[in-house]
Amino acid sequence: MNVNYDYYKIFYYVAKYRSFTKAADAMYACQPNLTRAVKRLEGELGCKLFYRSSQGITLTREGEILYSHISVAVEHICAAEREITLEQTMQRGNVAIGATENALHAVLLPVLRTYRGLYPQININVTNYSTKQAIDDLNRGMVDLAVVTSPVTILKSCKKTTIKQFREVAVCGTQYSHLCGRTLSIKEICDYPVISLSADTITYEFYSQFFLQNGAELTPCIGVATTDQIISMAENNLGIGFVPEFIYDEADHTKIFKLQVAPQVPAREICLLEKNDHPLHKAAEILKEMIENFSDR
C-alpha cells in the first residue's frame, strides 16, 4: 500500500479537531480539498474513518486505530520540523570543538566571543587537546572542528586551512636575566635548565627536531602540560622555556624576560581542520567561516 502522506496528515488534523472546518483553518487549506482527501484515504484503506452527522463527526473504530498511530507519527514529524527550523535560524544548536592551548588563545577565544554575542542560543563545547588528540577526535567524529598548532599530519579525509602564523621566543626569570644582553645559540641554551611541554606533544617533537638541526639535544629538566605552566616555571627561575610571542606579550615583564636566540625559532601555524566527508550543520558551518576569516590586525 502506497498512500500519500498528505492524506494521513489531513486525516490527523480532522480527527484532532473533530471538524473539517477547524482542520482547514489549522492547515490554511480549503475545506472541500480536505473532504476529498479523506474520501481518497478511505478508498485506499477500504474502510470508513469518520461517522458524519448533523452534530459533527466522530471516529469509527478503524479511525480510532489509525489515529492512535498517525497522531504519534505526525507529532514527531512536526517536532522534527520545528527543531530543524530552530537550528537553521540559529535559535538552537550545539558545536563541539577540539583546540590546542595556543590555538585557543590566539584565534578561538576572540572568535568565540564574537560568535557567542551573535548566537547566544548555541551551546559551545570546547575541549582542550594536544594536536594529536584533537585530530584523533575529529577523525572519530567526536568534534565538529579542530583548531590546532602545527606541525600537523592529517589523513586524506581531512582538510586543513591555515589561519595565522606565529613565532615563539625563549623566556627566563630574574635569575637568568643577565643573559638578555647577548644572543644565545641553541647549544648555549642547553647549558641551562630547559622547561618544555611533555614528550607526547607535537610541540616537543617540533623542538626536538629544531635542537637537533642546530647540533643540540632537547633534554628538558622540567616537563609541563601547558604553555601557561612554562611561564610560571620560568617566572620562578626554574629554567628557560619557549612560548608563543603573543603569550609573552601578556606576561609580567618584571618577572619574565625574552632572550635573543640564533637561529630564530621557525614560524609555526594555527590551523583549522575539518572532515571532508562530514557535512557541517549550520551552527558549525558559521563558526568555521568566522574562524577562516579571523584577523587579529
Coordinates of C-alpha atoms in Angstrom, one line a residue:
M1 CA 0.0 0.0 0.0
N2 CA 1.4 3.4 -1.1
V3 CA -0.7 6.1 0.5
N4 CA 0.1 9.8 0.0
Y5 CA 1.5 11.1 3.3
D6 CA -0.6 14.3 2.9
Y7 CA -3.8 12.2 3.2
Y8 CA -2.6 11.0 6.6
K9 CA -1.7 14.5 7.7
I10 CA -5.1 15.8 6.7
F11 CA -6.8 12.9 8.5
Y12 CA -4.8 13.7 11.6
Y13 CA -6.0 17.3 11.7
V14 CA -9.6 16.4 11.0
A15 CA -9.5 13.7 13.7
K16 CA -7.7 16.0 16.2
Y17 CA -10.3 18.9 15.8
R18 CA -13.3 16.6 15.0
S19 CA -14.1 19.2 12.3
F20 CA -13.2 19.7 8.7
T21 CA -13.7 23.4 9.1
K22 CA -11.3 23.7 12.0
A23 CA -8.8 21.4 10.3
A24 CA -8.9 23.6 7.2
D25 CA -8.2 26.7 9.3
A26 CA -5.3 25.0 11.1
M27 CA -3.8 23.9 7.8
Y28 CA -4.6 27.1 5.9
A29 CA -6.3 24.9 3.4
C30 CA -9.7 24.7 1.5
Q31 CA -12.3 22.5 3.3
P32 CA -13.5 20.8 0.1
N33 CA -9.9 19.7 -0.6
L34 CA -9.7 18.1 2.9
T35 CA -13.0 16.3 2.4
R36 CA -11.8 14.9 -1.0
A37 CA -8.5 13.8 0.6
V38 CA -10.2 11.9 3.4
K39 CA -12.5 10.2 0.9
R40 CA -9.5 9.1 -1.1
L41 CA -7.8 7.8 2.1
E42 CA -10.9 5.9 3.0
G43 CA -10.9 4.4 -0.5
E44 CA -7.2 3.4 -0.3
L45 CA -7.8 1.8 3.1
G46 CA -11.1 0.2 2.2
C47 CA -13.0 1.4 5.3
K48 CA -14.8 4.4 6.8
L49 CA -12.8 6.6 9.2
F50 CA -15.5 9.0 10.3
Y51 CA -19.1 9.0 11.3
R52 CA -20.7 12.1 9.8
S53 CA -23.9 13.5 11.3
S54 CA -25.6 16.9 11.9
Q55 CA -23.9 17.0 15.3
G56 CA -20.4 16.7 13.7
I57 CA -18.0 13.9 13.1
T58 CA -16.6 11.1 15.3
L59 CA -14.1 8.4 14.6
T60 CA -15.0 4.9 13.6
R61 CA -13.2 2.0 15.2
E62 CA -10.9 1.9 12.2
G63 CA -10.4 5.7 12.5
E64 CA -9.5 5.4 16.2
I65 CA -6.9 2.7 15.4
L66 CA -5.4 4.8 12.6
Y67 CA -5.4 8.0 14.7
S68 CA -3.6 6.3 17.6
H69 CA -0.7 5.6 15.3
I70 CA -0.9 8.6 12.9
S71 CA -1.0 11.1 15.8
V72 CA 2.3 9.9 17.1
A73 CA 3.9 9.9 13.7
V74 CA 2.7 13.4 12.7
E75 CA 3.5 15.0 16.0
H76 CA 7.1 13.5 15.8
I77 CA 7.4 14.9 12.3
C78 CA 6.1 18.3 13.3
A79 CA 8.5 18.3 16.3
A80 CA 11.4 17.5 14.0
E81 CA 10.4 20.3 11.6
R82 CA 10.3 22.7 14.5
E83 CA 13.7 21.6 15.7
I84 CA 15.3 21.9 12.3
T85 CA 13.8 25.4 11.9
L86 CA 15.3 26.4 15.2
E87 CA 18.7 25.1 14.2
Q88 CA 18.5 26.7 10.7
T89 CA 17.6 30.1 12.3
M90 CA 20.4 29.7 14.9
Q91 CA 17.9 29.6 17.8
R92 CA 19.2 26.3 18.9
G93 CA 22.2 24.1 18.3
N94 CA 25.5 22.6 19.6
V95 CA 29.0 23.0 18.3
A96 CA 31.9 20.8 19.6
I97 CA 35.5 22.0 19.0
G98 CA 38.8 20.5 19.8
A99 CA 41.5 23.1 20.4
T100 CA 45.2 23.3 21.5
E101 CA 46.0 25.8 24.2
N102 CA 47.9 28.1 21.9
A103 CA 45.2 28.0 19.2
L104 CA 42.6 28.7 21.8
H105 CA 44.4 31.9 23.0
A106 CA 45.5 33.1 19.6
V107 CA 42.4 32.5 17.5
L108 CA 39.5 30.7 19.1
L109 CA 38.7 32.8 22.1
P110 CA 38.3 36.1 20.2
V111 CA 36.2 34.3 17.5
L112 CA 34.0 32.6 20.2
R113 CA 33.5 36.0 21.9
T114 CA 32.0 37.4 18.7
Y115 CA 30.1 34.2 17.8
R116 CA 28.5 34.0 21.3
G117 CA 27.4 37.6 21.0
L118 CA 25.7 36.9 17.7
Y119 CA 24.2 33.5 18.6
P120 CA 23.7 33.2 22.3
Q121 CA 21.3 30.3 22.0
I122 CA 24.0 28.0 20.5
N123 CA 25.8 25.7 23.1
I124 CA 29.6 25.6 22.6
N125 CA 31.7 22.7 23.9
V126 CA 35.4 23.3 23.7
T127 CA 37.8 20.6 24.7
N128 CA 41.5 21.4 25.4
Y129 CA 43.6 18.9 23.5
S130 CA 47.0 18.3 22.2
T131 CA 47.2 18.4 18.4
K132 CA 47.3 14.6 18.2
Q133 CA 44.3 14.2 20.4
A134 CA 42.3 16.9 18.5
I135 CA 43.0 15.2 15.2
D136 CA 42.1 11.8 16.6
D137 CA 38.7 13.0 18.0
L138 CA 38.0 14.8 14.7
N139 CA 38.5 11.6 12.8
R140 CA 36.3 9.7 15.2
G141 CA 33.5 12.3 14.8
M142 CA 33.7 13.4 18.4
V143 CA 34.2 17.1 17.4
D144 CA 32.9 19.2 14.5
L145 CA 36.1 21.2 14.1
A146 CA 39.6 21.2 15.4
V147 CA 41.8 24.3 15.8
V148 CA 45.4 23.2 16.3
T149 CA 49.1 24.1 16.2
S150 CA 51.5 22.9 13.5
P151 CA 53.2 20.8 12.6
V152 CA 50.1 18.8 11.5
T153 CA 49.9 15.4 9.9
I154 CA 46.3 14.6 8.8
L155 CA 44.5 11.9 6.8
K156 CA 43.3 12.5 3.3
S157 CA 39.8 12.6 4.7
C158 CA 40.5 15.9 6.4
K159 CA 41.0 19.4 5.1
K160 CA 43.5 21.9 6.6
T161 CA 43.2 25.7 6.4
T162 CA 46.0 27.9 7.8
I163 CA 44.6 30.7 9.9
K164 CA 47.7 32.5 11.1
Q165 CA 51.4 32.2 11.7
F166 CA 53.1 32.9 15.0
R167 CA 56.6 32.7 16.4
E168 CA 57.9 31.5 19.7
V169 CA 60.6 33.1 21.9
A170 CA 62.8 31.9 24.7
V171 CA 61.9 33.3 28.1
C172 CA 63.5 33.2 31.6
G173 CA 63.1 34.7 35.1
T174 CA 65.2 37.2 37.0
Q175 CA 67.9 34.6 37.9
Y176 CA 68.8 34.3 34.2
S177 CA 68.1 37.9 33.2
H178 CA 71.8 38.6 32.7
L179 CA 71.6 36.6 29.5
C180 CA 69.3 39.2 27.9
G181 CA 72.2 41.3 26.7
R182 CA 73.5 38.7 24.3
T183 CA 72.4 36.3 21.5
L184 CA 72.4 32.7 22.5
S185 CA 72.9 29.7 20.3
I186 CA 70.7 26.6 20.8
K187 CA 73.8 24.8 22.2
E188 CA 74.2 27.6 24.8
I189 CA 70.5 27.3 25.8
C190 CA 71.3 23.6 26.7
D191 CA 73.8 24.8 29.2
Y192 CA 70.9 25.9 31.4
P193 CA 67.8 24.1 32.7
V194 CA 65.2 23.8 29.9
I195 CA 61.4 23.7 30.5
S196 CA 59.4 22.0 27.8
L197 CA 55.9 20.7 27.1
S198 CA 55.6 16.9 27.7
A199 CA 57.2 14.4 25.3
D200 CA 53.8 13.3 23.9
T201 CA 53.1 16.6 22.3
I202 CA 53.6 18.0 18.8
T203 CA 55.5 20.9 20.3
Y204 CA 58.0 18.6 22.0
E205 CA 58.6 16.9 18.7
F206 CA 59.0 20.3 16.9
Y207 CA 61.6 21.5 19.4
S208 CA 63.4 18.1 19.4
Q209 CA 63.9 18.5 15.7
F210 CA 64.8 22.1 15.9
F211 CA 67.5 21.4 18.6
L212 CA 68.9 18.5 16.5
Q213 CA 69.1 20.7 13.4
N214 CA 71.3 23.1 15.5
G215 CA 73.6 20.5 16.9
A216 CA 72.0 20.1 20.3
E217 CA 69.7 17.6 22.0
L218 CA 66.5 18.6 23.8
T219 CA 66.8 17.2 27.3
P220 CA 64.3 19.2 29.4
C221 CA 64.8 19.3 33.2
I222 CA 61.1 20.0 33.7
G223 CA 58.2 18.8 31.5
V224 CA 54.8 20.5 31.8
A225 CA 51.3 20.2 30.4
T226 CA 50.6 23.8 29.3
T227 CA 52.3 26.9 28.0
D228 CA 51.0 28.8 31.0
Q229 CA 53.0 26.4 33.2
I230 CA 56.1 27.2 31.2
I231 CA 55.6 30.9 32.0
S232 CA 55.0 30.1 35.7
M233 CA 58.1 27.9 35.9
A234 CA 60.3 30.5 34.2
E235 CA 59.0 33.3 36.5
N236 CA 60.1 31.1 39.4
N237 CA 63.6 30.8 38.0
L238 CA 63.3 27.1 37.2
G239 CA 64.8 27.4 33.8
I240 CA 64.5 28.6 30.2
G241 CA 61.4 27.8 28.1
F242 CA 59.9 28.6 24.7
V243 CA 56.5 30.2 24.5
P244 CA 54.5 32.0 21.7
E245 CA 55.3 35.7 21.4
F246 CA 51.7 36.6 22.0
I247 CA 51.7 34.8 25.3
Y248 CA 55.0 36.5 26.3
D249 CA 53.5 39.9 25.4
E250 CA 50.7 39.4 28.0
A251 CA 53.1 38.3 30.8
D252 CA 54.5 40.4 33.6
H253 CA 57.7 41.8 32.2
T254 CA 59.1 42.5 35.7
K255 CA 59.2 38.8 36.3
I256 CA 59.9 37.2 32.9
F257 CA 62.3 38.3 30.1
K258 CA 62.8 37.5 26.4
L259 CA 66.1 36.1 25.3
Q260 CA 67.7 36.6 21.9
V261 CA 68.3 33.2 20.2
A262 CA 70.0 32.4 16.9
P263 CA 68.8 31.0 14.7
Q264 CA 65.3 32.2 15.3
V265 CA 62.7 29.6 16.1
P266 CA 60.9 28.7 12.8
A267 CA 57.4 30.2 12.4
R268 CA 54.5 27.8 13.3
E269 CA 50.9 27.9 12.2
I270 CA 47.5 27.7 13.7
C271 CA 45.3 25.6 11.5
L272 CA 41.6 24.8 11.2
L273 CA 40.8 21.1 10.5
E274 CA 37.5 19.6 9.3
K275 CA 36.5 16.3 7.8
N276 CA 35.8 16.2 4.0
D277 CA 33.1 13.5 4.3
H278 CA 31.3 15.1 7.3
P279 CA 29.0 17.9 6.2
L280 CA 28.7 20.5 9.0
H281 CA 25.4 21.6 10.5
K282 CA 24.6 25.3 10.2
A283 CA 26.0 26.3 13.7
A284 CA 29.3 24.7 13.0
E285 CA 29.4 26.0 9.4
I286 CA 29.0 29.6 10.5
L287 CA 31.7 29.1 13.2
K288 CA 34.0 27.6 10.7
E289 CA 33.6 30.7 8.4
M290 CA 34.3 33.0 11.3
I291 CA 37.5 31.2 12.1
E292 CA 38.6 31.2 8.5
N293 CA 38.0 35.0 8.3
F294 CA 39.8 35.7 11.6
S295 CA 42.2 38.5 11.6
D296 CA 43.9 39.9 14.7
R297 CA 45.2 43.0 12.9

